[in-house]
Coordinates of N, CA and C in Angstrom, one line a residue:
X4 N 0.8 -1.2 0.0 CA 0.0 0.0 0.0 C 0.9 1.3 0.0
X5 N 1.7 1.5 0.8 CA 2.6 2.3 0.8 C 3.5 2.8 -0.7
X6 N 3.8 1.9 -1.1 CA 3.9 1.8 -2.3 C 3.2 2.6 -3.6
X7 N 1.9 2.0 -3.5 CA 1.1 2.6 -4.6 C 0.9 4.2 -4.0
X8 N 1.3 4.7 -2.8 CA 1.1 5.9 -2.2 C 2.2 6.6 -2.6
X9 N 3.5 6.2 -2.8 CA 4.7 6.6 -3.5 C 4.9 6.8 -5.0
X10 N 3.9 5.8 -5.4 CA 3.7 6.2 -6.9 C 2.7 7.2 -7.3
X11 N 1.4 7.5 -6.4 CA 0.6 8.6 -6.6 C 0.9 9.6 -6.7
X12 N 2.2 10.1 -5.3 CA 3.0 11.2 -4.8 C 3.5 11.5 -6.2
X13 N 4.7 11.1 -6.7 CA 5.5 11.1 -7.7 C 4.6 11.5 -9.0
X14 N 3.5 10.8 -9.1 CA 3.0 11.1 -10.2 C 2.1 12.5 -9.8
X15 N 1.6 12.6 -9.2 CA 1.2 14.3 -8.8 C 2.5 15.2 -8.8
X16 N 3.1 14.7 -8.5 CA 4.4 15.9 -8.9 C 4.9 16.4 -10.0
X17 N 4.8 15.1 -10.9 CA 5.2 15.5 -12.7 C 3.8 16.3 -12.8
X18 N 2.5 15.8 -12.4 CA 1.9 16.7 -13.2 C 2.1 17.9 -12.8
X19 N 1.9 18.5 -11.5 CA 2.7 19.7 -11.3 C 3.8 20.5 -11.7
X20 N 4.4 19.8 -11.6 CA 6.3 20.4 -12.6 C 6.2 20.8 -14.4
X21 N 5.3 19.2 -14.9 CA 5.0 19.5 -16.4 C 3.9 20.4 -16.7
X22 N 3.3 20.9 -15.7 CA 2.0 22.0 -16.5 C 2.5 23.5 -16.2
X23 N 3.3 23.6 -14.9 CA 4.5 24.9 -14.8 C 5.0 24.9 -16.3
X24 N 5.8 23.8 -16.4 CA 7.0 24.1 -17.7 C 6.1 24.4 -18.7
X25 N 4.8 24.3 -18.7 CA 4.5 24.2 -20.1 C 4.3 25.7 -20.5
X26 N 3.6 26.3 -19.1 CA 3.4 28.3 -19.4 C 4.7 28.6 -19.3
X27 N 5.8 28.4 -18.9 CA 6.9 29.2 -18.5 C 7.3 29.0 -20.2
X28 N 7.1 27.9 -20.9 CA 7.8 27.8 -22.4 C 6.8 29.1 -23.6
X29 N 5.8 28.7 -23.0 CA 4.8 29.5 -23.9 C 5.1 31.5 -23.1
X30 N 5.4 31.3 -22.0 CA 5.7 33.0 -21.9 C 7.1 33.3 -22.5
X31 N 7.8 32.5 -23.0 CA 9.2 32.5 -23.4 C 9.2 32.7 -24.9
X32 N 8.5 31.9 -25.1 CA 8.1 32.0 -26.9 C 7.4 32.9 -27.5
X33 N 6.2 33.9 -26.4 CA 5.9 34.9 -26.7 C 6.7 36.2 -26.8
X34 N 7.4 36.0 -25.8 CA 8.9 37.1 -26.2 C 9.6 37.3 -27.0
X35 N 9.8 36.0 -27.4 CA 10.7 36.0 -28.6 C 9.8 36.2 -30.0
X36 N 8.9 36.5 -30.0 CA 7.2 36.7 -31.0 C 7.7 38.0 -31.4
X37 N 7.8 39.0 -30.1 CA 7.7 39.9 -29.9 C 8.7 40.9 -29.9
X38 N 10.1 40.2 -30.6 CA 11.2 40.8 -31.0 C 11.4 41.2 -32.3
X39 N 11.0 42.4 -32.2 CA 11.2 42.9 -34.1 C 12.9 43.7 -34.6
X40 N 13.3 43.1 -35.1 CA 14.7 44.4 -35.7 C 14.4 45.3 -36.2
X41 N 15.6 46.3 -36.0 CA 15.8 47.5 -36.2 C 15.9 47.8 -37.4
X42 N 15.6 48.3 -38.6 CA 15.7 48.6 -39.7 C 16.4 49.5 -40.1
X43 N 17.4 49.5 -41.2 CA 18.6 50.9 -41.1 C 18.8 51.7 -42.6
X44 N 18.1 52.7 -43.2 CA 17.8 52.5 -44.4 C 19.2 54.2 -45.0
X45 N 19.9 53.6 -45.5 CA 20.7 55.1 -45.4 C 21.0 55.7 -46.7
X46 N 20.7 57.1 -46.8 CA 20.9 58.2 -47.7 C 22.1 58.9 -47.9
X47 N 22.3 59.2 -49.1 CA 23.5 60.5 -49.3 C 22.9 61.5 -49.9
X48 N 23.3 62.7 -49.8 CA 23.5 63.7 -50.0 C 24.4 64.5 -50.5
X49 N 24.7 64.8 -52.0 CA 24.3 64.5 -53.1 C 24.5 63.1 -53.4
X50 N 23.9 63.0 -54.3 CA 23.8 61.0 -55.0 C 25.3 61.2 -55.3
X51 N 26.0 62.4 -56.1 CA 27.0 61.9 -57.3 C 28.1 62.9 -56.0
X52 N 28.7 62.5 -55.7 CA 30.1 63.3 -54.8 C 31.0 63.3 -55.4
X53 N 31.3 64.5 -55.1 CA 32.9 65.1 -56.1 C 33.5 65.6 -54.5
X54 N 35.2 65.5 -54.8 CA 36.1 65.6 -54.0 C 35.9 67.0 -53.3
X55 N 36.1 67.4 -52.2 CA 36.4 68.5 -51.3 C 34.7 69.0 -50.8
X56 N 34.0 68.9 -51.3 CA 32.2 69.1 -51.3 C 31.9 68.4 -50.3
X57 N 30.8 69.0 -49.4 CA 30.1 68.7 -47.8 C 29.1 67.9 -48.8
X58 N 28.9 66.7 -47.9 CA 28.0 65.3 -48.0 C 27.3 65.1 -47.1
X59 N 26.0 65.0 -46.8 CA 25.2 64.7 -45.8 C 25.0 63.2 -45.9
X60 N 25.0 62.6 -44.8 CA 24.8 61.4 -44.2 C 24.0 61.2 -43.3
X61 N 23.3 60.5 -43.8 CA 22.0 60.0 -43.5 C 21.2 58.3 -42.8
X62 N 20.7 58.2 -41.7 CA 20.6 56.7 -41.1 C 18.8 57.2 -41.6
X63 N 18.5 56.4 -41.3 CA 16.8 56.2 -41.0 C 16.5 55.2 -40.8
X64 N 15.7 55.1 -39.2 CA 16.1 54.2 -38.5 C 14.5 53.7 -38.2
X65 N 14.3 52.4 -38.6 CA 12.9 51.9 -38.1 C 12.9 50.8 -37.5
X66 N 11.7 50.5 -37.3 CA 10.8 49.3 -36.3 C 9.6 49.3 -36.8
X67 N 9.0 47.8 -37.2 CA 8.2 47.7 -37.9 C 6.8 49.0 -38.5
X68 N 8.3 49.5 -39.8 CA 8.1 50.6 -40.0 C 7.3 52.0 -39.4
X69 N 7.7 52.0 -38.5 CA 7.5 52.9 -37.4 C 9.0 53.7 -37.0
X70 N 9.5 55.0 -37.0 CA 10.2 56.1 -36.8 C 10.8 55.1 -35.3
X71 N 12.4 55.5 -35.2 CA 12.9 54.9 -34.2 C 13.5 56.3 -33.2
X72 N 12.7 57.3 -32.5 CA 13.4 58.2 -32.3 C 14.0 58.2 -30.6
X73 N 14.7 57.2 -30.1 CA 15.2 56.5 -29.4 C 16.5 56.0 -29.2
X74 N 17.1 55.9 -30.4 CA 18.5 55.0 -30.2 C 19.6 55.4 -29.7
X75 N 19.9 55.0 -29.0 CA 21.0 55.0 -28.1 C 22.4 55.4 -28.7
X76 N 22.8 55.4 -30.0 CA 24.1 55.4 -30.9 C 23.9 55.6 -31.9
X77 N 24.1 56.5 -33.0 CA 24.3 56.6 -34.2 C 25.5 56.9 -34.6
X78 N 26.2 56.1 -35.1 CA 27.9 56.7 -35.9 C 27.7 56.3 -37.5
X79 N 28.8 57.0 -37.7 CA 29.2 56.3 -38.9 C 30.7 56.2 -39.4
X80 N 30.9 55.3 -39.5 CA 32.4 55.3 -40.3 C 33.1 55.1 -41.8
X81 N 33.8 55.7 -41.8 CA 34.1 56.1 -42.7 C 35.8 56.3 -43.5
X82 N 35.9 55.5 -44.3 CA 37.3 55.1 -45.2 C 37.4 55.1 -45.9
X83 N 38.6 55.3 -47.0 CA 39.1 55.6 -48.1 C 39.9 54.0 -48.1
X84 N 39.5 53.8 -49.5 CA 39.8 52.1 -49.6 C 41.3 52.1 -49.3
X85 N 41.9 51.0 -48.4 CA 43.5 50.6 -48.6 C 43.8 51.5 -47.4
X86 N 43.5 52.3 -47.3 CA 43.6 53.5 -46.2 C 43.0 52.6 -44.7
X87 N 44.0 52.7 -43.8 CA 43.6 52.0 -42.1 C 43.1 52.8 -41.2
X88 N 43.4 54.0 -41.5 CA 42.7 55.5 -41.1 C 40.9 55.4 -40.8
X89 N 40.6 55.2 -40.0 CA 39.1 55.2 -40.1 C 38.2 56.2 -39.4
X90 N 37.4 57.0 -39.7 CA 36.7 58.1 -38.8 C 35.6 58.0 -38.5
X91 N 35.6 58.5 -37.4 CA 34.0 57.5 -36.4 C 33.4 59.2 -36.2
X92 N 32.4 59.3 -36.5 CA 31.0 60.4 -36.7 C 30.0 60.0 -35.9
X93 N 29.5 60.6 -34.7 CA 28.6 61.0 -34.2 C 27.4 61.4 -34.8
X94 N 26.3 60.8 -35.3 CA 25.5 61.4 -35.8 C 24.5 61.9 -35.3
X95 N 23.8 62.8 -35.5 CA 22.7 64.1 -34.3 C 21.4 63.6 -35.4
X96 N 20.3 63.4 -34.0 CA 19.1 62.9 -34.2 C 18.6 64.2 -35.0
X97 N 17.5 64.2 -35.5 CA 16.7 65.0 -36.6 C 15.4 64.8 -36.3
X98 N 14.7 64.3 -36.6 CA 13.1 63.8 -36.5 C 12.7 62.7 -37.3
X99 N 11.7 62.1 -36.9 CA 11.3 61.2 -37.5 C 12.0 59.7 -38.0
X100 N 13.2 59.8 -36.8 CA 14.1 58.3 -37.4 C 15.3 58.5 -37.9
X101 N 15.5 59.8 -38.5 CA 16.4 60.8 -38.9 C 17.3 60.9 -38.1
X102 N 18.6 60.2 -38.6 CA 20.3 60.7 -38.0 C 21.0 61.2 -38.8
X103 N 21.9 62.4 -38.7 CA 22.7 63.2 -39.8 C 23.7 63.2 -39.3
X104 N 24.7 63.9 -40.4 CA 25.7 63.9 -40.2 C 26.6 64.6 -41.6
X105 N 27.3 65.8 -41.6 CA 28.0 66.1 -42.7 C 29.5 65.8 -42.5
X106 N 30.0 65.3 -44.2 CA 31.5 64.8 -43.9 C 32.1 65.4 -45.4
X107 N 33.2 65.9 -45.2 CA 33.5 66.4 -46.4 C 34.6 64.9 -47.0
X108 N 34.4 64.2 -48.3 CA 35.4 63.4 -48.9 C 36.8 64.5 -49.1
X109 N 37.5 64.3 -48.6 CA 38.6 64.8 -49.4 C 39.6 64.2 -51.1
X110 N 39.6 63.3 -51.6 CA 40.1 63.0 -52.7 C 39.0 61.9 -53.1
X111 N 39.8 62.4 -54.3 CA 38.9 61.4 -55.6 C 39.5 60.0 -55.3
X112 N 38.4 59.0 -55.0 CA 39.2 57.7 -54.6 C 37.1 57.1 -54.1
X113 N 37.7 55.5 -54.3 CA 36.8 54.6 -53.7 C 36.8 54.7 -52.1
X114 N 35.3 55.3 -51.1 CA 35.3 55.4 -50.0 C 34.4 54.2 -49.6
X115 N 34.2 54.1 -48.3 CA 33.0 53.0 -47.8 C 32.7 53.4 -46.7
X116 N 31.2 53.6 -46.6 CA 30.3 53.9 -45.2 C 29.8 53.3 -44.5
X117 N 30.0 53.2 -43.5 CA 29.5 51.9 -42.8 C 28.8 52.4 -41.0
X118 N 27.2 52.7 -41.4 CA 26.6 53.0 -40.2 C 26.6 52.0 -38.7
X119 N 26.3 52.7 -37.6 CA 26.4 51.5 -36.3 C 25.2 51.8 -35.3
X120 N 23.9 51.2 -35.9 CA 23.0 51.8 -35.1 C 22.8 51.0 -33.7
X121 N 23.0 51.3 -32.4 CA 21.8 50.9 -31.6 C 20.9 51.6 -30.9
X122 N 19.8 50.8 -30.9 CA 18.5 50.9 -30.7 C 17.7 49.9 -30.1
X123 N 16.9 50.1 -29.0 CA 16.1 48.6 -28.3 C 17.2 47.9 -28.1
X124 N 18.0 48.1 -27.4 CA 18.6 46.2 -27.4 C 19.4 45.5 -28.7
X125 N 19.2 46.3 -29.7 CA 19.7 45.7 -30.4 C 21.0 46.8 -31.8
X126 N 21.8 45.8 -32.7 CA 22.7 46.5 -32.9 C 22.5 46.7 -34.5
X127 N 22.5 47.3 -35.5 CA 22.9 47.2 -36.7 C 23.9 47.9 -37.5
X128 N 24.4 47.0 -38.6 CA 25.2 47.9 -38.8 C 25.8 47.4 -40.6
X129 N 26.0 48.3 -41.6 CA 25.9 48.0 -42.8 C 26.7 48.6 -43.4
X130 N 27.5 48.4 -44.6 CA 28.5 49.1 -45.5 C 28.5 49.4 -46.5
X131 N 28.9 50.8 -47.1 CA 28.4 50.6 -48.6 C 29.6 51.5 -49.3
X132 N 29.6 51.2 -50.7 CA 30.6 51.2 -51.1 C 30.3 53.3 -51.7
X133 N 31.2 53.7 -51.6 CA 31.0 55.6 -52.2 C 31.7 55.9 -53.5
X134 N 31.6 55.5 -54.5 CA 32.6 56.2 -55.4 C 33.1 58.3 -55.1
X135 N 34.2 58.8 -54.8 CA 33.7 60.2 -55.2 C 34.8 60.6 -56.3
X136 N 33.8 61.3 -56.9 CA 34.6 61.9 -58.1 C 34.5 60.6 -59.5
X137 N 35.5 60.6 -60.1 CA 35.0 59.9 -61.3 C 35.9 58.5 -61.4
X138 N 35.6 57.9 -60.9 CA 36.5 56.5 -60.6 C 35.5 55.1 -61.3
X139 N 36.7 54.3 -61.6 CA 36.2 52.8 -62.1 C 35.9 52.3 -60.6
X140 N 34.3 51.3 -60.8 CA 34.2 50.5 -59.6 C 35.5 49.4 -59.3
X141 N 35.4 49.0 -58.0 CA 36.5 48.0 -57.4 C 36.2 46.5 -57.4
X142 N 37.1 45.8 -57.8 CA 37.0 44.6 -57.6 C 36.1 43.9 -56.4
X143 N 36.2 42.5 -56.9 CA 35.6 42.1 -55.3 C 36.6 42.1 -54.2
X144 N 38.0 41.5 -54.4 CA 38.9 41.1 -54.0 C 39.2 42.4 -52.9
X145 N 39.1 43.7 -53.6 CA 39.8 45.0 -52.9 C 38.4 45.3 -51.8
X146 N 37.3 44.4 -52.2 CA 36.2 44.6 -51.0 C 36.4 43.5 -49.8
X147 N 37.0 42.3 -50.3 CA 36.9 41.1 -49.0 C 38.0 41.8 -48.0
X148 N 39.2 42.5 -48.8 CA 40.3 43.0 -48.1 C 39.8 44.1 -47.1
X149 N 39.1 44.8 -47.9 CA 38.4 45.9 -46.9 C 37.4 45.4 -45.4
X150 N 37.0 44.7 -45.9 CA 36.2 43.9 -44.9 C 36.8 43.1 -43.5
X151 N 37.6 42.6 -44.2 CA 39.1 41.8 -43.1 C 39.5 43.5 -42.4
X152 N 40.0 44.0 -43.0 CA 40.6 45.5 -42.2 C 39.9 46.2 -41.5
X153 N 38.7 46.2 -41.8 CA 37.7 46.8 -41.2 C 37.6 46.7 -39.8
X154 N 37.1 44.9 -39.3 CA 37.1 44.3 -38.6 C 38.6 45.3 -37.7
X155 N 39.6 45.0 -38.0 CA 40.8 45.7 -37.3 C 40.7 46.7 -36.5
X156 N 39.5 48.1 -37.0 CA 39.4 49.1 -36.6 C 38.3 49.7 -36.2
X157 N 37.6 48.6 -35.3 CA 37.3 49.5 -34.2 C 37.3 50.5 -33.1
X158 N 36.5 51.1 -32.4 CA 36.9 52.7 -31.9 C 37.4 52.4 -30.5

């Protein structure tokens, strides 16, 4: 008898432990439902950049297309290909999701921009390539290089 009283016990207990685990998984999964990314959508100012001429730089920053005027960091960085030199820009909020920033290119040469947004908890961050002035596009090879270097220079 005792017995079958030890197996009741035991079995009352899983059911208690397993119908806990079951909300604690379902409040867990709702969180993670409810994790949207940051969206990072970026502008220049003029399209076509010629050497020594102020450039506006531009983040626009969303959440399920909704204005992100919140984020905690806006930079941008910024290099001249082959060049290890890299310059990190503060960018000042604007409205509407809106981060700026003006940077004058100095020479005609292949540049690359690469914004660092955070926002919510979370980080983004993307690169793009600048021609200024009148230049042939660059290989892939002088891009994977850029990419390895990059990594190098953080602030």
């Amino acid at each position: 008898m005792a017995r079958i009283q030890q197996l009741g016990l035991v079995l009352v207990f899983l059911l208690v432990f397993t119908a806990c685990g079951d909300k604690s998984d379902e409040t867990l999964h709702n969180l993670y439902e409810e994790v949207v990314p940051i969206e990072v959508v970026i502008q220049m100012e003029p399209t076509v950049i010629q050497p020594g001429t102020e450039s506006l730089l531009r983040a626009i920053v969303l959440q399920k297309d909704q204005a992100v005027e919140d984020a905690s960091s806006v930079q941008f960085e910024v290099w001249k290909q082959g060049d290890p030199q890299h310059t990190w820009i503060d960018a000042s909020h604007i409205s509407d999701g809106h981060y700026e920033v003006t940077y004058t290119f100095t020479d005609e040469a292949m540049y690359y921009v690469m914004y660092h947004v955070d926002a919510r908890g979370m980080h983004a961050m993307n690169k793009q390539k600048v021609p200024v002035g009148d230049i042939p596009d660059t290989s892939p090879e002088a891009d994977r290089a850029e990419t390895s270097q990059m990594n190098l220079n953080t602030p």
